[in-house]
Amino acid sequence: QVHLAESGGGSVQAGGSLRLSCAASGLTFDDYAMGWFRQAPGKEREGVSCISWSGGTTYYADSVKGRFTISRDNAKNTLYLQMNSLKPEDTAMYYCAADFRPGSWCPTRVDEYNYWGQGTQVTVSS
């Protein structure tokens, strides 16, 4: 059974940093592209970033480009999201997701992912 567990969320002031982690189990981690998504109250879930199985391809939403960095450690079955220069508009529940995708790219849409974690809350105050 696939299980994704996010951690690392919290409350920070604007300009601060957080590092999210997503521990994966029940799957062959390096067969999966991974993504980070977020959902603010009253809004649709949106893609933040994704990474191919090897880490060779990454994608960032324009709103986080230059501030967030996605990475993965396949030996540890763990996905990361380093978030710097946080803004109040980054406040949301953050989810990691997995898609069976041994190829060299990563999907960016919510409906392309098979497995989801429960989320970790990020709150940025001004």
mmCIF file of C-alpha atoms in Angstrom:
data_model
loop_
_atom_site.group_PDB
_atom_site.id
_atom_site.type_symbol
_atom_site.label_atom_id
_atom_site.label_comp_id
_atom_site.label_asym_id
_atom_site.label_seq_id
_atom_site.Cartn_x
_atom_site.Cartn_y
_atom_site.Cartn_z
ATOM 1 C CA GLN A 1 0.000 0.000 0.000
ATOM 2 C CA VAL A 2 1.400 3.350 -1.057
ATOM 3 C CA HIS A 3 1.804 5.886 1.713
ATOM 4 C CA LEU A 4 3.033 9.458 1.412
ATOM 5 C CA ALA A 5 3.676 11.446 4.576
ATOM 6 C CA GLU A 6 4.443 15.170 4.469
ATOM 7 C CA SER A 7 6.208 17.011 7.255
ATOM 8 C CA GLY A 8 7.978 20.291 7.866
ATOM 9 C CA GLY A 9 5.107 22.722 7.663
ATOM 10 C CA GLY A 10 4.600 25.470 10.200
ATOM 11 C CA SER A 11 4.102 29.174 10.775
ATOM 12 C CA VAL A 12 6.715 31.674 9.663
ATOM 13 C CA GLN A 13 6.936 35.368 8.993
ATOM 14 C CA ALA A 14 7.190 36.739 5.492
ATOM 15 C CA GLY A 15 10.714 36.364 4.167
ATOM 16 C CA GLY A 16 11.313 33.207 6.162
ATOM 17 C CA SER A 17 12.065 29.690 5.019
ATOM 18 C CA LEU A 18 10.692 26.197 5.486
ATOM 19 C CA ARG A 19 11.722 22.805 4.173
ATOM 20 C CA LEU A 20 8.991 20.314 3.484
ATOM 21 C CA SER A 21 9.659 16.602 3.312
ATOM 22 C CA CYS A 22 7.571 13.773 1.911
ATOM 23 C CA ALA A 23 8.451 10.242 2.979
ATOM 24 C CA ALA A 24 7.200 7.581 0.576
ATOM 25 C CA SER A 25 6.606 3.907 1.253
ATOM 26 C CA GLY A 26 4.920 1.007 -0.492
ATOM 27 C CA LEU A 27 6.269 1.879 -3.919
ATOM 28 C CA THR A 28 9.455 1.711 -5.934
ATOM 29 C CA PHE A 29 10.248 5.367 -5.424
ATOM 30 C CA ASP A 30 12.491 5.823 -8.434
ATOM 31 C CA ASP A 31 9.722 4.621 -10.768
ATOM 32 C CA TYR A 32 7.670 7.659 -9.826
ATOM 33 C CA ALA A 33 7.606 11.281 -10.762
ATOM 34 C CA MET A 34 6.766 13.390 -7.726
ATOM 35 C CA GLY A 35 4.973 16.663 -7.279
ATOM 36 C CA TRP A 36 4.137 19.300 -4.709
ATOM 37 C CA PHE A 37 0.724 20.912 -4.775
ATOM 38 C CA ARG A 38 -0.999 23.405 -2.510
ATOM 39 C CA GLN A 39 -4.520 24.407 -1.679
ATOM 40 C CA ALA A 40 -5.590 27.568 0.084
ATOM 41 C CA PRO A 41 -9.039 27.878 1.687
ATOM 42 C CA GLY A 42 -11.698 28.455 -0.949
ATOM 43 C CA LYS A 43 -9.302 27.834 -3.821
ATOM 44 C CA GLU A 44 -8.560 24.922 -6.101
ATOM 45 C CA ARG A 45 -5.534 22.746 -5.580
ATOM 46 C CA GLU A 46 -2.672 24.024 -7.713
ATOM 47 C CA GLY A 47 0.637 22.664 -8.851
ATOM 48 C CA VAL A 48 3.723 24.128 -7.217
ATOM 49 C CA SER A 49 6.555 21.990 -8.498
ATOM 50 C CA CYS A 50 7.361 18.539 -9.833
ATOM 51 C CA ILE A 51 10.432 16.408 -10.427
ATOM 52 C CA SER A 52 11.125 13.419 -12.647
ATOM 53 C CA TRP A 53 12.226 10.086 -11.216
ATOM 54 C CA SER A 54 15.900 10.877 -11.705
ATOM 55 C CA GLY A 55 15.693 14.485 -10.635
ATOM 56 C CA GLY A 56 16.858 15.532 -14.073
ATOM 57 C CA THR A 57 13.678 17.403 -14.940
ATOM 58 C CA THR A 58 11.954 19.884 -12.680
ATOM 59 C CA TYR A 59 9.077 22.290 -13.081
ATOM 60 C CA TYR A 60 8.037 25.308 -11.032
ATOM 61 C CA ALA A 61 4.912 27.398 -11.103
ATOM 62 C CA ASP A 62 5.680 31.001 -11.993
ATOM 63 C CA SER A 63 4.543 32.120 -8.551
ATOM 64 C CA VAL A 64 7.350 30.182 -6.821
ATOM 65 C CA LYS A 65 10.100 30.218 -9.428
ATOM 66 C CA GLY A 66 13.367 31.420 -7.955
ATOM 67 C CA ARG A 67 12.150 30.961 -4.362
ATOM 68 C CA PHE A 68 11.337 27.238 -4.092
ATOM 69 C CA THR A 69 13.584 24.283 -4.895
ATOM 70 C CA ILE A 70 12.370 20.722 -5.327
ATOM 71 C CA SER A 71 14.691 17.773 -4.827
ATOM 72 C CA ARG A 72 14.544 14.074 -4.070
ATOM 73 C CA ASP A 73 16.719 11.438 -2.457
ATOM 74 C CA ASN A 74 15.866 8.108 -4.052
ATOM 75 C CA ALA A 75 18.010 6.210 -1.565
ATOM 76 C CA LYS A 76 15.858 7.587 1.250
ATOM 77 C CA ASN A 77 12.515 7.472 -0.621
ATOM 78 C CA THR A 78 12.056 11.126 0.240
ATOM 79 C CA LEU A 79 10.946 14.219 -1.644
ATOM 80 C CA TYR A 80 11.807 17.744 -0.495
ATOM 81 C CA LEU A 81 10.645 21.282 -1.115
ATOM 82 C CA GLN A 82 12.913 24.074 0.094
ATOM 83 C CA MET A 83 10.848 27.243 0.358
ATOM 84 C CA ASN A 84 12.672 30.561 0.752
ATOM 85 C CA SER A 85 11.490 34.166 0.757
ATOM 86 C CA LEU A 86 8.037 33.039 1.773
ATOM 87 C CA LYS A 87 5.106 35.352 1.174
ATOM 88 C CA PRO A 88 1.659 35.489 2.795
ATOM 89 C CA GLU A 89 0.177 34.258 -0.468
ATOM 90 C CA ASP A 90 2.132 31.014 -0.036
ATOM 91 C CA THR A 91 -0.150 30.156 2.883
ATOM 92 C CA ALA A 92 -1.863 26.851 2.079
ATOM 93 C CA MET A 93 -2.009 23.169 2.795
ATOM 94 C CA TYR A 94 0.848 21.552 0.902
ATOM 95 C CA TYR A 95 0.516 18.051 -0.528
ATOM 96 C CA CYS A 96 2.978 15.709 -2.125
ATOM 97 C CA ALA A 97 1.851 13.348 -4.873
ATOM 98 C CA ALA A 98 3.278 10.425 -6.826
ATOM 99 C CA ASP A 99 2.731 9.362 -10.425
ATOM 100 C CA PHE A 100 4.081 6.145 -11.925
ATOM 101 C CA ARG A 101 6.272 7.719 -14.577
ATOM 102 C CA PRO A 102 9.649 6.111 -15.306
ATOM 103 C CA GLY A 103 10.268 8.593 -18.131
ATOM 104 C CA SER A 104 12.233 11.826 -18.138
ATOM 105 C CA TRP A 105 9.498 14.297 -17.360
ATOM 106 C CA CYS A 106 7.016 15.067 -14.606
ATOM 107 C CA PRO A 107 3.323 15.848 -14.870
ATOM 108 C CA THR A 108 1.995 19.142 -13.579
ATOM 109 C CA ARG A 109 -1.762 18.573 -13.313
ATOM 110 C CA VAL A 110 -3.636 17.340 -10.272
ATOM 111 C CA ASP A 111 -5.491 14.681 -12.273
ATOM 112 C CA GLU A 112 -2.258 13.091 -13.463
ATOM 113 C CA TYR A 113 -1.212 11.894 -10.016
ATOM 114 C CA ASN A 114 -2.254 8.576 -8.536
ATOM 115 C CA TYR A 115 -1.229 8.894 -4.909
ATOM 116 C CA TRP A 116 -1.494 11.732 -2.407
ATOM 117 C CA GLY A 117 -0.361 12.512 1.078
ATOM 118 C CA GLN A 118 -2.500 14.051 3.805
ATOM 119 C CA GLY A 119 -0.837 17.437 3.610
ATOM 120 C CA THR A 120 1.119 19.771 5.848
ATOM 121 C CA GLN A 121 0.007 23.321 6.665
ATOM 122 C CA VAL A 122 2.170 26.302 5.809
ATOM 123 C CA THR A 123 1.168 29.672 7.215
ATOM 124 C CA VAL A 124 3.077 32.833 6.359
ATOM 125 C CA SER A 125 2.292 36.001 8.265
ATOM 126 C CA SER A 126 3.055 39.519 7.095
#
